Amino acid sequence: FVDGTNDVLGSLQNLDMGGTPELTVRAVGDNLYSQLNTGLAPTMADGYTGGCCVDMLRNFSKDGTYTEWDIQTIVVNALTDYTEIDPKTNLPYAYVNHVFDMT
């Protein structure tokens, strides 16, 4: 929790991630890594995009820039035999969820 302004955080303070962070965010050095649901992953019954599924991994730098990886496409391509289709994306119903390891 950060109250007020903290120059050490740079642009990471009050960061708009462009999606809903789901369960896991990791800070490593001057970078913040977050799994995000940018609206493509499933939503809960109440409409809240949350709980587990993500479609994007973003690495936010302290200078305000970020790099992103479309992890939904990576997972779909890895699970070529998975046949259940998500009607929202018309892609196989396969998503990354929960923890990622920073090793």
PDB file of N, CA and C in Angstrom, residues 16-64:
ATOM      1  N   ASP A  16      -2.231   2.573 -14.708  1.00  0.00           N
ATOM      2  CA  ASP A  16      -3.379   2.006 -15.411  1.00  0.00           C
ATOM      3  C   ASP A  16      -2.846   0.840 -16.226  1.00  0.00           C
ATOM      4  N   MET A  17      -3.182  -0.379 -15.833  1.00  0.00           N
ATOM      5  CA  MET A  17      -2.627  -1.570 -16.469  1.00  0.00           C
ATOM      6  C   MET A  17      -3.306  -1.919 -17.787  1.00  0.00           C
ATOM      7  N   GLY A  18      -4.447  -1.321 -18.074  1.00  0.00           N
ATOM      8  CA  GLY A  18      -5.143  -1.635 -19.312  1.00  0.00           C
ATOM      9  C   GLY A  18      -5.861  -2.972 -19.276  1.00  0.00           C
ATOM     10  N   GLY A  19      -6.174  -3.429 -18.103  1.00  0.00           N
ATOM     11  CA  GLY A  19      -6.864  -4.698 -17.908  1.00  0.00           C
ATOM     12  C   GLY A  19      -6.967  -4.977 -16.426  1.00  0.00           C
ATOM     13  N   THR A  20      -7.621  -6.067 -16.082  1.00  0.00           N
ATOM     14  CA  THR A  20      -7.795  -6.444 -14.689  1.00  0.00           C
ATOM     15  C   THR A  20      -6.700  -7.417 -14.285  1.00  0.00           C
ATOM     16  N   PRO A  21      -5.824  -7.031 -13.331  1.00  0.00           N
ATOM     17  CA  PRO A  21      -4.814  -7.985 -12.870  1.00  0.00           C
ATOM     18  C   PRO A  21      -5.492  -9.135 -12.131  1.00  0.00           C
ATOM     19  N   GLU A  22      -5.073 -10.355 -12.447  1.00  0.00           N
ATOM     20  CA  GLU A  22      -5.723 -11.535 -11.885  1.00  0.00           C
ATOM     21  C   GLU A  22      -4.760 -12.331 -11.020  1.00  0.00           C
ATOM     22  N   LEU A  23      -4.931 -12.252  -9.735  1.00  0.00           N
ATOM     23  CA  LEU A  23      -4.271 -13.084  -8.740  1.00  0.00           C
ATOM     24  C   LEU A  23      -2.771 -12.882  -8.590  1.00  0.00           C
ATOM     25  N   THR A  24      -2.031 -12.601  -9.655  1.00  0.00           N
ATOM     26  CA  THR A  24      -0.586 -12.570  -9.537  1.00  0.00           C
ATOM     27  C   THR A  24       0.018 -11.334 -10.183  1.00  0.00           C
ATOM     28  N   VAL A  25       0.788 -10.603  -9.399  1.00  0.00           N
ATOM     29  CA  VAL A  25       1.625  -9.503  -9.883  1.00  0.00           C
ATOM     30  C   VAL A  25       2.970  -9.686  -9.202  1.00  0.00           C
ATOM     31  N   ARG A  26       4.037  -9.552  -9.956  1.00  0.00           N
ATOM     32  CA  ARG A  26       5.379  -9.710  -9.401  1.00  0.00           C
ATOM     33  C   ARG A  26       6.206  -8.470  -9.704  1.00  0.00           C
ATOM     34  N   ALA A  27       6.908  -7.969  -8.701  1.00  0.00           N
ATOM     35  CA  ALA A  27       7.861  -6.870  -8.883  1.00  0.00           C
ATOM     36  C   ALA A  27       9.259  -7.466  -8.888  1.00  0.00           C
ATOM     37  N   VAL A  28      10.023  -7.181  -9.939  1.00  0.00           N
ATOM     38  CA  VAL A  28      11.395  -7.655 -10.074  1.00  0.00           C
ATOM     39  C   VAL A  28      12.233  -6.468 -10.529  1.00  0.00           C
ATOM     40  N   GLY A  29      13.124  -6.003  -9.662  1.00  0.00           N
ATOM     41  CA  GLY A  29      13.924  -4.824  -9.996  1.00  0.00           C
ATOM     42  C   GLY A  29      13.031  -3.619 -10.240  1.00  0.00           C
ATOM     43  N   ASP A  30      13.213  -2.965 -11.380  1.00  0.00           N
ATOM     44  CA  ASP A  30      12.401  -1.795 -11.742  1.00  0.00           C
ATOM     45  C   ASP A  30      11.206  -2.178 -12.604  1.00  0.00           C
ATOM     46  N   ASN A  31      10.854  -3.440 -12.626  1.00  0.00           N
ATOM     47  CA  ASN A  31       9.760  -3.918 -13.468  1.00  0.00           C
ATOM     48  C   ASN A  31       8.650  -4.535 -12.638  1.00  0.00           C
ATOM     49  N   LEU A  32       7.446  -4.425 -13.169  1.00  0.00           N
ATOM     50  CA  LEU A  32       6.267  -5.021 -12.559  1.00  0.00           C
ATOM     51  C   LEU A  32       5.636  -5.927 -13.607  1.00  0.00           C
ATOM     52  N   TYR A  33       5.521  -7.211 -13.300  1.00  0.00           N
ATOM     53  CA  TYR A  33       4.927  -8.186 -14.205  1.00  0.00           C
ATOM     54  C   TYR A  33       3.528  -8.512 -13.715  1.00  0.00           C
ATOM     55  N   SER A  34       2.566  -8.506 -14.622  1.00  0.00           N
ATOM     56  CA  SER A  34       1.196  -8.811 -14.221  1.00  0.00           C
ATOM     57  C   SER A  34       0.498  -9.637 -15.283  1.00  0.00           C
ATOM     58  N   GLN A  35      -0.228 -10.658 -14.821  1.00  0.00           N
ATOM     59  CA  GLN A  35      -1.145 -11.381 -15.695  1.00  0.00           C
ATOM     60  C   GLN A  35      -2.435 -10.572 -15.717  1.00  0.00           C
ATOM     61  N   LEU A  36      -2.954 -10.312 -16.919  1.00  0.00           N
ATOM     62  CA  LEU A  36      -4.129  -9.457 -17.056  1.00  0.00           C
ATOM     63  C   LEU A  36      -5.234 -10.129 -17.859  1.00  0.00           C
ATOM     64  N   ASN A  37      -6.449  -9.798 -17.485  1.00  0.00           N
ATOM     65  CA  ASN A  37      -7.593 -10.090 -18.332  1.00  0.00           C
ATOM     66  C   ASN A  37      -7.929  -8.772 -19.018  1.00  0.00           C
ATOM     67  N   THR A  38      -7.646  -8.692 -20.312  1.00  0.00           N
ATOM     68  CA  THR A  38      -7.918  -7.457 -21.058  1.00  0.00           C
ATOM     69  C   THR A  38      -9.334  -7.444 -21.623  1.00  0.00           C
ATOM     70  N   GLY A  39     -10.149  -8.397 -21.186  1.00  0.00           N
ATOM     71  CA  GLY A  39     -11.532  -8.483 -21.630  1.00  0.00           C
ATOM     72  C   GLY A  39     -11.803  -9.685 -22.516  1.00  0.00           C
ATOM     73  N   LEU A  40     -10.758 -10.422 -22.894  1.00  0.00           N
ATOM     74  CA  LEU A  40     -10.941 -11.606 -23.734  1.00  0.00           C
ATOM     75  C   LEU A  40     -11.191 -12.872 -22.937  1.00  0.00           C
ATOM     76  N   ALA A  41     -10.638 -12.943 -21.750  1.00  0.00           N
ATOM     77  CA  ALA A  41     -10.812 -14.129 -20.911  1.00  0.00           C
ATOM     78  C   ALA A  41     -12.222 -14.127 -20.315  1.00  0.00           C
ATOM     79  N   PRO A  42     -12.695 -15.284 -19.871  1.00  0.00           N
ATOM     80  CA  PRO A  42     -14.061 -15.384 -19.342  1.00  0.00           C
ATOM     81  C   PRO A  42     -14.306 -14.472 -18.148  1.00  0.00           C
ATOM     82  N   THR A  43     -15.568 -14.134 -17.951  1.00  0.00           N
ATOM     83  CA  THR A  43     -15.987 -13.341 -16.802  1.00  0.00           C
ATOM     84  C   THR A  43     -16.850 -14.198 -15.892  1.00  0.00           C
ATOM     85  N   MET A  44     -16.960 -13.753 -14.663  1.00  0.00           N
ATOM     86  CA  MET A  44     -17.807 -14.458 -13.699  1.00  0.00           C
ATOM     87  C   MET A  44     -19.268 -14.109 -13.985  1.00  0.00           C
ATOM     88  N   ALA A  45     -20.180 -14.799 -13.352  1.00  0.00           N
ATOM     89  CA  ALA A  45     -21.610 -14.621 -13.601  1.00  0.00           C
ATOM     90  C   ALA A  45     -22.072 -13.179 -13.374  1.00  0.00           C
ATOM     91  N   ASP A  46     -21.438 -12.467 -12.438  1.00  0.00           N
ATOM     92  CA  ASP A  46     -21.855 -11.095 -12.146  1.00  0.00           C
ATOM     93  C   ASP A  46     -21.217 -10.082 -13.098  1.00  0.00           C
ATOM     94  N   GLY A  47     -20.474 -10.567 -14.112  1.00  0.00           N
ATOM     95  CA  GLY A  47     -19.870  -9.675 -15.094  1.00  0.00           C
ATOM     96  C   GLY A  47     -18.481  -9.201 -14.742  1.00  0.00           C
ATOM     97  N   TYR A  48     -18.024  -9.493 -13.523  1.00  0.00           N
ATOM     98  CA  TYR A  48     -16.689  -9.073 -13.100  1.00  0.00           C
ATOM     99  C   TYR A  48     -15.649  -9.951 -13.766  1.00  0.00           C
ATOM    100  N   THR A  49     -14.673  -9.340 -14.425  1.00  0.00           N
ATOM    101  CA  THR A  49     -13.608 -10.123 -15.046  1.00  0.00           C
ATOM    102  C   THR A  49     -12.633 -10.500 -13.951  1.00  0.00           C
ATOM    103  N   GLY A  50     -12.827 -11.634 -13.383  1.00  0.00           N
ATOM    104  CA  GLY A  50     -11.950 -11.966 -12.275  1.00  0.00           C
ATOM    105  C   GLY A  50     -11.982 -13.411 -11.874  1.00  0.00           C
ATOM    106  N   GLY A  51     -11.071 -13.704 -10.994  1.00  0.00           N
ATOM    107  CA  GLY A  51     -11.026 -15.029 -10.444  1.00  0.00           C
ATOM    108  C   GLY A  51      -9.820 -15.808 -10.887  1.00  0.00           C
ATOM    109  N   CYS A  52      -9.677 -15.996 -12.195  1.00  0.00           N
ATOM    110  CA  CYS A  52      -8.568 -16.852 -12.577  1.00  0.00           C
ATOM    111  C   CYS A  52      -8.036 -16.585 -13.975  1.00  0.00           C
ATOM    112  N   CYS A  53      -8.843 -16.437 -14.951  1.00  0.00           N
ATOM    113  CA  CYS A  53      -8.382 -16.508 -16.340  1.00  0.00           C
ATOM    114  C   CYS A  53      -7.797 -15.189 -16.847  1.00  0.00           C
ATOM    115  N   VAL A  54      -6.708 -15.334 -17.613  1.00  0.00           N
ATOM    116  CA  VAL A  54      -6.031 -14.170 -18.187  1.00  0.00           C
ATOM    117  C   VAL A  54      -5.711 -14.440 -19.650  1.00  0.00           C
ATOM    118  N   ASP A  55      -5.505 -13.357 -20.393  1.00  0.00           N
ATOM    119  CA  ASP A  55      -5.137 -13.492 -21.796  1.00  0.00           C
ATOM    120  C   ASP A  55      -3.831 -12.772 -22.130  1.00  0.00           C
ATOM    121  N   MET A  56      -3.265 -12.015 -21.188  1.00  0.00           N
ATOM    122  CA  MET A  56      -2.093 -11.199 -21.483  1.00  0.00           C
ATOM    123  C   MET A  56      -1.132 -11.198 -20.290  1.00  0.00           C
ATOM    124  N   LEU A  57       0.153 -11.182 -20.592  1.00  0.00           N
ATOM    125  CA  LEU A  57       1.188 -10.951 -19.584  1.00  0.00           C
ATOM    126  C   LEU A  57       1.881  -9.656 -19.968  1.00  0.00           C
ATOM    127  N   ARG A  58       1.962  -8.711 -19.051  1.00  0.00           N
ATOM    128  CA  ARG A  58       2.631  -7.433 -19.325  1.00  0.00           C
ATOM    129  C   ARG A  58       3.756  -7.191 -18.332  1.00  0.00           C
ATOM    130  N   ASN A  59       4.834  -6.627 -18.846  1.00  0.00           N
ATOM    131  CA  ASN A  59       5.984  -6.211 -18.053  1.00  0.00           C
ATOM    132  C   ASN A  59       6.014  -4.688 -18.111  1.00  0.00           C
ATOM    133  N   PHE A  60       5.667  -4.042 -17.005  1.00  0.00           N
ATOM    134  CA  PHE A  60       5.653  -2.582 -16.916  1.00  0.00           C
ATOM    135  C   PHE A  60       6.983  -2.098 -16.365  1.00  0.00           C
ATOM    136  N   SER A  61       7.620  -1.165 -17.069  1.00  0.00           N
ATOM    137  CA  SER A  61       8.870  -0.562 -16.606  1.00  0.00           C
ATOM    138  C   SER A  61       8.558   0.668 -15.773  1.00  0.00           C
ATOM    139  N   LYS A  62       9.509   1.054 -14.955  1.00  0.00           N
ATOM    140  CA  LYS A  62       9.343   2.235 -14.106  1.00  0.00           C
ATOM    141  C   LYS A  62       9.168   3.517 -14.924  1.00  0.00           C
ATOM    142  N   ASP A  63       9.628   3.501 -16.198  1.00  0.00           N
ATOM    143  CA  ASP A  63       9.509   4.692 -17.039  1.00  0.00           C
ATOM    144  C   ASP A  63       8.133   4.818 -17.694  1.00  0.00           C
ATOM    145  N   GLY A  64       7.250   3.858 -17.445  1.00  0.00           N
ATOM    146  CA  GLY A  64       5.890   3.941 -17.969  1.00  0.00           C
ATOM    147  C   GLY A  64       5.642   3.113 -19.219  1.00  0.00           C
TER     148      GLY A  64
END
